[in-house]
Short mmCIF file of C-alpha atoms in Angstrom, two decimals:
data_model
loop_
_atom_site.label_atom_id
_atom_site.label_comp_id
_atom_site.label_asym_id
_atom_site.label_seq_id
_atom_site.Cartn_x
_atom_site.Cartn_y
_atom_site.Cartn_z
CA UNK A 1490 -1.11 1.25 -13.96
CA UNK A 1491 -0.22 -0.03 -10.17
CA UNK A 1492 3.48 -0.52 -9.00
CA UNK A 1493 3.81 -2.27 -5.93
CA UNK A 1494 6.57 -2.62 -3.92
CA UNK A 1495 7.20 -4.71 -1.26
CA UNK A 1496 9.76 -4.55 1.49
CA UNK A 1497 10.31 -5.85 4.77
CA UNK A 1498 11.61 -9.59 4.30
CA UNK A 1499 14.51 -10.57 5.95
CA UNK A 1500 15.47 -14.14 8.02
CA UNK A 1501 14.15 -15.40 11.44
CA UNK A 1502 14.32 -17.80 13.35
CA UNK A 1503 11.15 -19.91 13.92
CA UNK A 1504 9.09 -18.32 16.57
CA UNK A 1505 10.05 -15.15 15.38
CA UNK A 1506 7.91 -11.85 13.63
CA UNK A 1507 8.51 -9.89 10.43
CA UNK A 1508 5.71 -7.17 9.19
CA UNK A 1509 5.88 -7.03 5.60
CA UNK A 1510 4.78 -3.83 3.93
CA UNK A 1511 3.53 -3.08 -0.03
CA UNK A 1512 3.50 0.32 -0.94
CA UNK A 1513 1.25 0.85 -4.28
CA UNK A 1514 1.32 3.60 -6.31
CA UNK A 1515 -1.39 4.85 -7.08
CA UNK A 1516 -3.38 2.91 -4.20
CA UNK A 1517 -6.61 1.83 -6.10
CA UNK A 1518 -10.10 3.94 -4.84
CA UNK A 1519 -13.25 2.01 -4.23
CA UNK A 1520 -14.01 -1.67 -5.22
CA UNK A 1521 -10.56 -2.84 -4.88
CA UNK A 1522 -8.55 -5.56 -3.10
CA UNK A 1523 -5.01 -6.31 -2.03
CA UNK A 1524 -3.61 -9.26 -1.28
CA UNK A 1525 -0.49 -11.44 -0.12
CA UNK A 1526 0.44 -14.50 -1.86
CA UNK A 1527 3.71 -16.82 -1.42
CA UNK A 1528 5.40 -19.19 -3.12
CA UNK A 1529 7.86 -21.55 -1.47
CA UNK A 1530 10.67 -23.31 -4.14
CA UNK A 1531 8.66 -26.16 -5.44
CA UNK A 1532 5.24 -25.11 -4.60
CA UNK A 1533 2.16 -23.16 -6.45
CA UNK A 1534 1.74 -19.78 -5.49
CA UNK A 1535 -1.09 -19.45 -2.75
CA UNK A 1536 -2.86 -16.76 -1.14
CA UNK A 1537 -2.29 -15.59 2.11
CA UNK A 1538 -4.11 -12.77 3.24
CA UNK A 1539 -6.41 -9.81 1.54
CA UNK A 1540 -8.11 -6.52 2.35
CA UNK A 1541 -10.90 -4.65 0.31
CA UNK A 1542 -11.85 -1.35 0.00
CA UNK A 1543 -14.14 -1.59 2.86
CA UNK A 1544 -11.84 -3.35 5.18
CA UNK A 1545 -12.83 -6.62 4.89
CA UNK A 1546 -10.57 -9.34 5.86
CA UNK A 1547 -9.66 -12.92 4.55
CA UNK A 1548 -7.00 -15.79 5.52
CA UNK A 1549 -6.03 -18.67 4.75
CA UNK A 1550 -7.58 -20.88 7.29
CA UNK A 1551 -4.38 -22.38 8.58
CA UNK A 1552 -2.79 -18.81 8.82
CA UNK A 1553 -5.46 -17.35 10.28
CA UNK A 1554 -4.11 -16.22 13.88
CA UNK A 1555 -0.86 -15.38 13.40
CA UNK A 1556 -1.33 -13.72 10.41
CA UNK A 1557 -2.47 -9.83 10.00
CA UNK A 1558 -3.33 -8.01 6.93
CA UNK A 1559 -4.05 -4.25 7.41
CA UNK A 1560 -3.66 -1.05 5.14
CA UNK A 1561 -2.74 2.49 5.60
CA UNK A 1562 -4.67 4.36 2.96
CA UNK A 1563 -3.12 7.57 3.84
CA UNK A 1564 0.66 6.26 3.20
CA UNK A 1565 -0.66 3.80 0.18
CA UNK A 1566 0.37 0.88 1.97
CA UNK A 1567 -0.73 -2.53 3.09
CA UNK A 1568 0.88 -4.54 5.43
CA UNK A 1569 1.26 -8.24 6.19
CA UNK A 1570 2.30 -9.18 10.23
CA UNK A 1571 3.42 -12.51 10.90
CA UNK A 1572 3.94 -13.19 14.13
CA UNK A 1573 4.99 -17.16 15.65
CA UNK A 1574 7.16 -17.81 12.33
CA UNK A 1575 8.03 -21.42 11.53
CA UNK A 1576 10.33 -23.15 8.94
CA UNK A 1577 6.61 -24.24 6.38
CA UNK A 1578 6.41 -20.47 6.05
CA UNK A 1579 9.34 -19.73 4.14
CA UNK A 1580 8.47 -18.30 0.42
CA UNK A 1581 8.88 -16.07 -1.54
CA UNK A 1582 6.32 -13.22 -0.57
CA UNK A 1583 3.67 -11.20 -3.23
CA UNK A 1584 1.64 -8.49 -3.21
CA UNK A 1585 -1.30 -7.82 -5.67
CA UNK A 1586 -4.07 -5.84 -6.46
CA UNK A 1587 -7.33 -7.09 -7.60
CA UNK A 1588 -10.95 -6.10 -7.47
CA UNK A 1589 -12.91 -8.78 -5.66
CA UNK A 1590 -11.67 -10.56 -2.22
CA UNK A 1591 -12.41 -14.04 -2.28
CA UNK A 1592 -12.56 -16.97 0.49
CA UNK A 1593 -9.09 -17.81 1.54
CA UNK A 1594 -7.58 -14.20 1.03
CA UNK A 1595 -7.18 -13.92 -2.67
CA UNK A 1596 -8.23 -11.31 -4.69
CA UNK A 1597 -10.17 -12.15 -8.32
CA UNK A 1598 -9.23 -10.12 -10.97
CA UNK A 1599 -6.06 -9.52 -10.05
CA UNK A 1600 -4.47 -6.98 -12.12
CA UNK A 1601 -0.77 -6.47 -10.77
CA UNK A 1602 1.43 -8.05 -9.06
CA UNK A 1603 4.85 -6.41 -7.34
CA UNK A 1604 8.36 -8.14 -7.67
CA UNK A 1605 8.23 -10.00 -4.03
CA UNK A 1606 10.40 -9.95 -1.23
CA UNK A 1607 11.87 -13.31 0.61
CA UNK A 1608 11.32 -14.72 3.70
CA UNK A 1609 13.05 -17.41 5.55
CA UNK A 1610 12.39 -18.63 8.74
CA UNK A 1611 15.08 -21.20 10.44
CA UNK A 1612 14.24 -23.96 13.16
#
């Protein structure tokens, strides 16, 4: 069993940064990935942003450049930085861990999920 927790949401305004953080416990060991999905009111859930085990990166395409995901193995964390904020980014924000990153910054398999944290960006 995972539990993630996320933290770091808050309210901007557009053109603004937040740097999201998911602490899992325990953080998985070899052939793992975490990832970042959102979900704005009204929408499908969609990835964001994932990390494996080896320190692979994937995006979204669109997100790609203002979005970071990075990881802190020591502290059990990953991190999402999202820098240039605008109003189509505010969701509801989700961590998960899976086991194989996939085109576009998922994660297949994914086994857990954490509770999310909210973001809203204003113009």
């Amino acid at each position: 069993q995972v539990r993630l927790v996320e933290s770091g949401g808050g309210s901007v305004q557009a053109g603004g940064s937040l740097k999201l953080s998911c602490a899992a416990s325990p953080y998985p060991s070899n052939n793992y990935c975490m990832t970042w999905f959102r979900q704005a009111p009204g929408l499908e859930r969609e990835a964001v942003a994932g990390i494996n085990g080896n320190g692979i990166t994937a995006y979204r395409d669109f997100l790609k450049g203002r979005f970071t995901v990075s990881e802190d193995r020591t502290k059990g964390i990953v991190y999402l930085e999202m820098n240039n904020l605008q109003p189509d980014d505010t969701a509801k924000y989700y961590c998960a861990a899976g086991k194989v990153l996939v085109v576009g910054g998922g994660c297949a398999r994914i086994n857990y999920w954490g509770q999310g944290t909210h973001v809203t960006v204003s113009a």
